[in-house]
Amino acid sequence: ELKVEQNPLFLSMQEGKNYTIYCNYSTTSDRLYWYRQDPGKSLESLFVLLSNGAVKQEGRLMASLDTKARLSTLHITAAVHDLSATYFCAVDLDSNYQLIWGAGTKLIIKP
Amino acid sequence: DTAVSQTPKYLVTQMGNDKSIKCEQNLGHDTMYWYKQDSKKFLKIMFSYNNKELIINETVPNRFSPKSPDKAHLNLHINSLELGDSAVYFCASSLPGFNYGYTFGSGTRLTVV
C-alpha cells in the first residue's frame, strides 16, 4: 500500500526566511504533484514532477523529485506572507487514475 | 470560463435527508473524481469515472452514489445523510496520463445537523 508522508505538518516562519517541506512516499513512483490550498478555497496545482531529478520553479517556490530516495521537496525562498497556505503533495499510483495524498503542510508566514 | 464548477457551494441539511451535488467541467477532460476533505484537511478519494465508466469506487457507504450522464458531468447523490458526512466535497477532472495533474472545483461544504 502506497503511503505518502509530509513533514512538517505545520510550519510557522518569518518573512524572508527559507524553508523546505518534505514529501516521502513508500512505493516506486515517478509522478508527483504539489498543490496549494488557501483557507476555505479549492486546490490549485503548483508543480507536476514526472521523472527522477525533475526540478521546477515558480517564483519563490521550487520543487524537486528524487525517485530513488522516494522523496520530493518543496523549497521556499525568502518567504512572503502571500505564501501562507496548506501545501499538499500527491503521488500517482501507477496509472490507476488515483493519486495518494499527503496530509498537507499548513504554512503560516508572519510579517 | 473554462473550469470545473460545482453546485451548490454550501449545503446545510438535516440528518436523514437526501441531497445531490452537481459537477461539470468544460475542459474536455476524460476523467472526473469526487474527493472528501474532512475537518483535518485530509483528502480521500471516493469515486472516479473515465468517459462515464466507473473506475474507482473506494470504500464509502453505499448511501453515496455517483452518476455520470456524460464525460463532462459527474454528480454525487447522498441518501440518508448522517452527521459524519459533514465535510467539504471536491470534484476534480484530469486528462489521461496525469501529465497535468488535476483541476479541482471550488468545493461544496456540506453540513449535516
PDB file of C-alpha atoms in Angstrom:
ATOM      1  CA  GLU A   1       0.000   0.000   0.000  1.00  0.00           C
ATOM      2  CA  LEU A   2       1.387   3.354  -1.021  1.00  0.00           C
ATOM      3  CA  LYS A   3       1.746   5.842   1.806  1.00  0.00           C
ATOM      4  CA  VAL A   4       2.660   9.486   1.445  1.00  0.00           C
ATOM      5  CA  GLU A   5       4.053  11.382   4.415  1.00  0.00           C
ATOM      6  CA  GLN A   6       4.626  15.097   4.606  1.00  0.00           C
ATOM      7  CA  ASN A   7       6.941  16.746   7.063  1.00  0.00           C
ATOM      8  CA  PRO A   8       6.343  19.021   8.834  1.00  0.00           C
ATOM      9  CA  LEU A   9       2.564  19.124   9.105  1.00  0.00           C
ATOM     10  CA  PHE A  10       2.652  22.635  10.499  1.00  0.00           C
ATOM     11  CA  LEU A  11       5.210  25.356   9.931  1.00  0.00           C
ATOM     12  CA  SER A  12       5.247  28.896  11.208  1.00  0.00           C
ATOM     13  CA  MET A  13       8.007  31.083   9.889  1.00  0.00           C
ATOM     14  CA  GLN A  14       9.050  34.670   9.483  1.00  0.00           C
ATOM     15  CA  GLU A  15       9.040  36.530   6.224  1.00  0.00           C
ATOM     16  CA  GLY A  16      12.360  36.495   4.460  1.00  0.00           C
ATOM     17  CA  LYS A  17      13.397  33.057   5.714  1.00  0.00           C
ATOM     18  CA  ASN A  18      13.996  29.906   3.687  1.00  0.00           C
ATOM     19  CA  TYR A  19      12.460  26.571   4.454  1.00  0.00           C
ATOM     20  CA  THR A  20      11.755  23.156   2.954  1.00  0.00           C
ATOM     21  CA  ILE A  21       8.737  20.878   3.099  1.00  0.00           C
ATOM     22  CA  TYR A  22       9.413  17.185   2.604  1.00  0.00           C
ATOM     23  CA  CYS A  23       7.246  14.554   0.977  1.00  0.00           C
ATOM     24  CA  ASN A  24       8.222  10.892   1.376  1.00  0.00           C
ATOM     25  CA  TYR A  25       6.409   8.021  -0.261  1.00  0.00           C
ATOM     26  CA  SER A  26       6.648   4.300   0.264  1.00  0.00           C
ATOM     27  CA  THR A  27       6.375   2.676  -3.186  1.00  0.00           C
ATOM     28  CA  THR A  28       8.071   3.239  -6.520  1.00  0.00           C
ATOM     29  CA  SER A  29       6.541   6.073  -8.491  1.00  0.00           C
ATOM     30  CA  ASP A  30       7.934   8.697 -10.806  1.00  0.00           C
ATOM     31  CA  ARG A  31       4.978  11.054 -10.837  1.00  0.00           C
ATOM     32  CA  LEU A  32       4.473  13.505  -8.008  1.00  0.00           C
ATOM     33  CA  TYR A  33       2.328  16.608  -7.699  1.00  0.00           C
ATOM     34  CA  TRP A  34       2.267  19.625  -5.429  1.00  0.00           C
ATOM     35  CA  TYR A  35      -0.901  21.571  -4.720  1.00  0.00           C
ATOM     36  CA  ARG A  36      -1.721  24.655  -2.730  1.00  0.00           C
ATOM     37  CA  GLN A  37      -4.923  25.263  -0.792  1.00  0.00           C
ATOM     38  CA  ASP A  38      -5.838  28.625   0.701  1.00  0.00           C
ATOM     39  CA  PRO A  39      -8.248  28.581   3.669  1.00  0.00           C
ATOM     40  CA  GLY A  40     -11.770  27.825   2.526  1.00  0.00           C
ATOM     41  CA  LYS A  41     -10.671  27.555  -1.080  1.00  0.00           C
ATOM     42  CA  SER A  42     -10.059  24.903  -3.676  1.00  0.00           C
ATOM     43  CA  LEU A  43      -6.790  23.164  -4.501  1.00  0.00           C
ATOM     44  CA  GLU A  44      -4.507  24.750  -7.063  1.00  0.00           C
ATOM     45  CA  SER A  45      -1.919  22.762  -8.973  1.00  0.00           C
ATOM     46  CA  LEU A  46       1.602  24.087  -8.400  1.00  0.00           C
ATOM     47  CA  PHE A  47       4.028  21.577  -9.846  1.00  0.00           C
ATOM     48  CA  VAL A  48       3.946  18.324 -11.787  1.00  0.00           C
ATOM     49  CA  LEU A  49       7.143  16.277 -11.443  1.00  0.00           C
ATOM     50  CA  LEU A  50       7.358  13.381 -13.854  1.00  0.00           C
ATOM     51  CA  SER A  51      10.860  11.963 -13.663  1.00  0.00           C
ATOM     52  CA  ASN A  52      13.807  11.388 -11.388  1.00  0.00           C
ATOM     53  CA  GLY A  53      15.756  14.584 -10.898  1.00  0.00           C
ATOM     54  CA  ALA A  54      12.907  16.805 -12.089  1.00  0.00           C
ATOM     55  CA  VAL A  55      13.149  20.326 -10.738  1.00  0.00           C
ATOM     56  CA  LYS A  56      10.578  23.061 -11.286  1.00  0.00           C
ATOM     57  CA  GLN A  57      10.488  26.628 -10.040  1.00  0.00           C
ATOM     58  CA  GLU A  58       7.789  29.232  -9.865  1.00  0.00           C
ATOM     59  CA  GLY A  59       8.609  32.464  -8.106  1.00  0.00           C
ATOM     60  CA  ARG A  60       9.808  31.721  -4.574  1.00  0.00           C
ATOM     61  CA  LEU A  61       8.822  28.048  -4.750  1.00  0.00           C
ATOM     62  CA  MET A  62      10.984  25.258  -6.106  1.00  0.00           C
ATOM     63  CA  ALA A  63      10.053  21.576  -6.200  1.00  0.00           C
ATOM     64  CA  SER A  64      12.280  18.607  -6.859  1.00  0.00           C
ATOM     65  CA  LEU A  65      11.872  14.851  -7.132  1.00  0.00           C
ATOM     66  CA  ASP A  66      14.291  12.066  -6.226  1.00  0.00           C
ATOM     67  CA  THR A  67      12.572   8.829  -7.188  1.00  0.00           C
ATOM     68  CA  LYS A  68      15.379   6.669  -5.844  1.00  0.00           C
ATOM     69  CA  ALA A  69      15.044   8.190  -2.395  1.00  0.00           C
ATOM     70  CA  ARG A  70      11.245   8.378  -2.859  1.00  0.00           C
ATOM     71  CA  LEU A  71      11.426  11.976  -1.779  1.00  0.00           C
ATOM     72  CA  SER A  72      10.182  15.283  -3.066  1.00  0.00           C
ATOM     73  CA  THR A  73      10.964  18.666  -1.590  1.00  0.00           C
ATOM     74  CA  LEU A  74       9.191  21.989  -1.838  1.00  0.00           C
ATOM     75  CA  HIS A  75      11.632  24.768  -1.068  1.00  0.00           C
ATOM     76  CA  ILE A  76      10.515  28.243  -0.140  1.00  0.00           C
ATOM     77  CA  THR A  77      12.966  31.069  -0.673  1.00  0.00           C
ATOM     78  CA  ALA A  78      12.660  34.385   1.144  1.00  0.00           C
ATOM     79  CA  ALA A  79       9.116  33.640   2.247  1.00  0.00           C
ATOM     80  CA  VAL A  80       6.412  36.273   1.949  1.00  0.00           C
ATOM     81  CA  HIS A  81       3.051  36.407   3.705  1.00  0.00           C
ATOM     82  CA  ASP A  82       1.144  35.594   0.500  1.00  0.00           C
ATOM     83  CA  LEU A  83       2.634  32.096   0.513  1.00  0.00           C
ATOM     84  CA  SER A  84       0.689  31.227   3.662  1.00  0.00           C
ATOM     85  CA  ALA A  85      -1.475  28.221   2.736  1.00  0.00           C
ATOM     86  CA  THR A  86      -1.679  24.458   3.101  1.00  0.00           C
ATOM     87  CA  TYR A  87       0.557  22.574   0.702  1.00  0.00           C
ATOM     88  CA  PHE A  88      -0.201  19.025  -0.370  1.00  0.00           C
ATOM     89  CA  CYS A  89       1.902  16.516  -2.220  1.00  0.00           C
ATOM     90  CA  ALA A  90       0.306  13.615  -4.079  1.00  0.00           C
ATOM     91  CA  VAL A  91       1.797  10.562  -5.750  1.00  0.00           C
ATOM     92  CA  ASP A  92       0.423   8.741  -8.774  1.00  0.00           C
ATOM     93  CA  LEU A  93      -0.475   5.123  -8.027  1.00  0.00           C
ATOM     94  CA  ASP A  94       0.870   3.844 -11.327  1.00  0.00           C
ATOM     95  CA  SER A  95      -1.799   4.952 -13.779  1.00  0.00           C
ATOM     96  CA  ASN A  96      -4.734   3.625 -11.826  1.00  0.00           C
ATOM     97  CA  TYR A  97      -6.387   7.025 -12.131  1.00  0.00           C
ATOM     98  CA  GLN A  98      -5.682   7.516  -8.467  1.00  0.00           C
ATOM     99  CA  LEU A  99      -3.453   9.873  -6.548  1.00  0.00           C
ATOM    100  CA  ILE A 100      -2.374   9.144  -2.988  1.00  0.00           C
ATOM    101  CA  TRP A 101      -2.264  12.333  -0.958  1.00  0.00           C
ATOM    102  CA  GLY A 102      -0.119  13.527   1.889  1.00  0.00           C
ATOM    103  CA  ALA A 103      -1.808  15.022   4.934  1.00  0.00           C
ATOM    104  CA  GLY A 104      -0.833  18.559   3.976  1.00  0.00           C
ATOM    105  CA  THR A 105       1.579  21.078   5.488  1.00  0.00           C
ATOM    106  CA  LYS A 106      -0.012  24.175   6.927  1.00  0.00           C
ATOM    107  CA  LEU A 107       2.369  27.038   6.356  1.00  0.00           C
ATOM    108  CA  ILE A 108       1.975  30.331   8.195  1.00  0.00           C
ATOM    109  CA  ILE A 109       4.315  33.151   7.284  1.00  0.00           C
ATOM    110  CA  LYS A 110       4.379  36.013   9.709  1.00  0.00           C
ATOM    111  CA  PRO A 111       5.159  39.542   8.565  1.00  0.00           C
TER     112      PRO A 111
ATOM    113  CA  ASP B   1     -14.623  30.474 -18.247  1.00  0.00           C
ATOM    114  CA  THR B   2     -13.040  27.059 -18.557  1.00  0.00           C
ATOM    115  CA  ALA B   3     -13.278  25.338 -15.237  1.00  0.00           C
ATOM    116  CA  VAL B   4     -14.671  22.663 -13.006  1.00  0.00           C
ATOM    117  CA  SER B   5     -17.836  24.013 -11.467  1.00  0.00           C
ATOM    118  CA  GLN B   6     -19.716  22.558  -8.524  1.00  0.00           C
ATOM    119  CA  THR B   7     -23.113  23.403  -7.135  1.00  0.00           C
ATOM    120  CA  PRO B   8     -24.111  24.181  -4.519  1.00  0.00           C
ATOM    121  CA  LYS B   9     -21.173  25.802  -2.745  1.00  0.00           C
ATOM    122  CA  TYR B  10     -22.793  25.391   0.654  1.00  0.00           C
ATOM    123  CA  LEU B  11     -25.324  22.815   1.749  1.00  0.00           C
ATOM    124  CA  VAL B  12     -26.881  22.644   5.210  1.00  0.00           C
ATOM    125  CA  THR B  13     -29.358  19.874   5.775  1.00  0.00           C
ATOM    126  CA  GLN B  14     -30.855  17.683   8.447  1.00  0.00           C
ATOM    127  CA  MET B  15     -29.931  14.115   9.225  1.00  0.00           C
ATOM    128  CA  GLY B  16     -31.833  11.614   7.179  1.00  0.00           C
ATOM    129  CA  ASN B  17     -32.315  13.856   4.170  1.00  0.00           C
ATOM    130  CA  ASP B  18     -31.193  13.047   0.625  1.00  0.00           C
ATOM    131  CA  LYS B  19     -29.120  15.574  -1.278  1.00  0.00           C
ATOM    132  CA  SER B  20     -27.194  15.900  -4.519  1.00  0.00           C
ATOM    133  CA  ILE B  21     -24.092  17.794  -5.543  1.00  0.00           C
ATOM    134  CA  LYS B  22     -23.507  18.553  -9.201  1.00  0.00           C
ATOM    135  CA  CYS B  23     -20.231  18.891 -11.043  1.00  0.00           C
ATOM    136  CA  GLU B  24     -19.494  19.971 -14.585  1.00  0.00           C
ATOM    137  CA  GLN B  25     -16.219  20.503 -16.404  1.00  0.00           C
ATOM    138  CA  ASN B  26     -15.716  22.191 -19.759  1.00  0.00           C
ATOM    139  CA  LEU B  27     -12.031  21.347 -20.047  1.00  0.00           C
ATOM    140  CA  GLY B  28     -12.555  18.334 -22.285  1.00  0.00           C
ATOM    141  CA  HIS B  29     -11.063  16.035 -19.661  1.00  0.00           C
ATOM    142  CA  ASP B  30     -11.833  12.343 -19.794  1.00  0.00           C
ATOM    143  CA  THR B  31     -11.633  11.551 -16.094  1.00  0.00           C
ATOM    144  CA  MET B  32     -13.580  13.015 -13.185  1.00  0.00           C
ATOM    145  CA  TYR B  33     -13.341  12.437  -9.459  1.00  0.00           C
ATOM    146  CA  TRP B  34     -15.078  13.009  -6.182  1.00  0.00           C
ATOM    147  CA  TYR B  35     -12.969  13.688  -3.111  1.00  0.00           C
ATOM    148  CA  LYS B  36     -13.957  14.190   0.505  1.00  0.00           C
ATOM    149  CA  GLN B  37     -11.913  16.546   2.670  1.00  0.00           C
ATOM    150  CA  ASP B  38     -12.511  16.195   6.385  1.00  0.00           C
ATOM    151  CA  SER B  39     -12.062  18.777   9.121  1.00  0.00           C
ATOM    152  CA  LYS B  40      -8.360  17.924   9.383  1.00  0.00           C
ATOM    153  CA  LYS B  41      -7.909  18.668   5.674  1.00  0.00           C
ATOM    154  CA  PHE B  42      -7.256  15.033   4.825  1.00  0.00           C
ATOM    155  CA  LEU B  43      -8.221  14.251   1.227  1.00  0.00           C
ATOM    156  CA  LYS B  44      -9.832  10.917   0.453  1.00  0.00           C
ATOM    157  CA  ILE B  45     -10.855   9.793  -2.990  1.00  0.00           C
ATOM    158  CA  MET B  46     -14.376   8.468  -3.231  1.00  0.00           C
ATOM    159  CA  PHE B  47     -15.060   7.793  -6.894  1.00  0.00           C
ATOM    160  CA  SER B  48     -13.508   8.193 -10.288  1.00  0.00           C
ATOM    161  CA  TYR B  49     -15.095   7.987 -13.725  1.00  0.00           C
ATOM    162  CA  ASN B  50     -13.337   7.755 -17.041  1.00  0.00           C
ATOM    163  CA  ASN B  51     -15.548   8.530 -20.042  1.00  0.00           C
ATOM    164  CA  LYS B  52     -18.651   7.793 -17.992  1.00  0.00           C
ATOM    165  CA  GLU B  53     -17.285   4.474 -16.763  1.00  0.00           C
ATOM    166  CA  LEU B  54     -16.734   3.943 -13.033  1.00  0.00           C
ATOM    167  CA  ILE B  55     -13.078   3.043 -12.460  1.00  0.00           C
ATOM    168  CA  ILE B  56     -12.526   3.803  -8.788  1.00  0.00           C
ATOM    169  CA  ASN B  57     -15.072   3.039  -6.129  1.00  0.00           C
ATOM    170  CA  GLU B  58     -13.397   3.368  -2.776  1.00  0.00           C
ATOM    171  CA  THR B  59     -14.820   2.083   0.435  1.00  0.00           C
ATOM    172  CA  VAL B  60     -17.575   4.556   1.023  1.00  0.00           C
ATOM    173  CA  PRO B  61     -21.067   3.863   2.357  1.00  0.00           C
ATOM    174  CA  ASN B  62     -23.466   2.808  -0.357  1.00  0.00           C
ATOM    175  CA  ARG B  63     -25.566   5.819   0.610  1.00  0.00           C
ATOM    176  CA  PHE B  64     -23.216   7.664  -1.718  1.00  0.00           C
ATOM    177  CA  SER B  65     -23.971   7.113  -5.397  1.00  0.00           C
ATOM    178  CA  PRO B  66     -22.194   8.852  -8.257  1.00  0.00           C
ATOM    179  CA  LYS B  67     -23.749   9.341 -11.654  1.00  0.00           C
ATOM    180  CA  SER B  68     -22.060  10.412 -14.852  1.00  0.00           C
ATOM    181  CA  PRO B  69     -24.565  11.198 -17.615  1.00  0.00           C
ATOM    182  CA  ASP B  70     -21.707  12.202 -19.924  1.00  0.00           C
ATOM    183  CA  LYS B  71     -17.999  12.724 -19.592  1.00  0.00           C
ATOM    184  CA  ALA B  72     -18.436  16.397 -18.714  1.00  0.00           C
ATOM    185  CA  HIS B  73     -20.665  15.752 -15.714  1.00  0.00           C
ATOM    186  CA  LEU B  74     -20.263  13.797 -12.508  1.00  0.00           C
ATOM    187  CA  ASN B  75     -22.920  14.171  -9.860  1.00  0.00           C
ATOM    188  CA  LEU B  76     -22.951  12.830  -6.324  1.00  0.00           C
ATOM    189  CA  HIS B  77     -26.130  11.774  -4.616  1.00  0.00           C
ATOM    190  CA  ILE B  78     -26.199  11.077  -0.906  1.00  0.00           C
ATOM    191  CA  ASN B  79     -29.050   9.261   0.794  1.00  0.00           C
ATOM    192  CA  SER B  80     -29.972   9.294   4.462  1.00  0.00           C
ATOM    193  CA  LEU B  81     -27.391  11.876   5.437  1.00  0.00           C
ATOM    194  CA  GLU B  82     -25.518  11.384   8.707  1.00  0.00           C
ATOM    195  CA  LEU B  83     -23.603  13.794  10.924  1.00  0.00           C
ATOM    196  CA  GLY B  84     -20.327  12.171   9.865  1.00  0.00           C
ATOM    197  CA  ASP B  85     -20.968  13.111   6.266  1.00  0.00           C
ATOM    198  CA  SER B  86     -20.243  16.732   7.105  1.00  0.00           C
ATOM    199  CA  ALA B  87     -17.153  17.682   5.110  1.00  0.00           C
ATOM    200  CA  VAL B  88     -16.065  19.544   2.022  1.00  0.00           C
ATOM    201  CA  TYR B  89     -16.607  17.577  -1.179  1.00  0.00           C
ATOM    202  CA  PHE B  90     -14.412  18.383  -4.147  1.00  0.00           C
ATOM    203  CA  CYS B  91     -14.967  17.442  -7.740  1.00  0.00           C
ATOM    204  CA  ALA B  92     -11.905  17.255  -9.974  1.00  0.00           C
ATOM    205  CA  SER B  93     -11.030  16.321 -13.527  1.00  0.00           C
ATOM    206  CA  SER B  94      -7.920  15.317 -15.415  1.00  0.00           C
ATOM    207  CA  LEU B  95      -6.578  14.373 -18.814  1.00  0.00           C
ATOM    208  CA  PRO B  96      -5.302  10.828 -19.383  1.00  0.00           C
ATOM    209  CA  GLY B  97      -1.746  10.191 -18.280  1.00  0.00           C
ATOM    210  CA  PHE B  98      -1.628  12.689 -15.410  1.00  0.00           C
ATOM    211  CA  ASN B  99       0.885  14.943 -17.129  1.00  0.00           C
ATOM    212  CA  TYR B 100      -1.065  17.937 -15.978  1.00  0.00           C
ATOM    213  CA  GLY B 101      -2.422  16.854 -12.610  1.00  0.00           C
ATOM    214  CA  TYR B 102      -5.980  17.528 -11.573  1.00  0.00           C
ATOM    215  CA  THR B 103      -8.173  20.594 -11.885  1.00  0.00           C
ATOM    216  CA  PHE B 104     -10.369  20.958  -8.837  1.00  0.00           C
ATOM    217  CA  GLY B 105     -13.752  22.528  -8.418  1.00  0.00           C
ATOM    218  CA  SER B 106     -14.349  25.095  -5.707  1.00  0.00           C
ATOM    219  CA  GLY B 107     -15.816  22.557  -3.305  1.00  0.00           C
ATOM    220  CA  THR B 108     -19.166  22.008  -1.612  1.00  0.00           C
ATOM    221  CA  ARG B 109     -19.239  22.456   2.133  1.00  0.00           C
ATOM    222  CA  LEU B 110     -21.836  20.017   3.437  1.00  0.00           C
ATOM    223  CA  THR B 111     -23.076  20.452   6.990  1.00  0.00           C
ATOM    224  CA  VAL B 112     -25.446  17.868   8.408  1.00  0.00           C
ATOM    225  CA  VAL B 113     -27.318  18.971  11.531  1.00  0.00           C
TER     226      VAL B 113
END
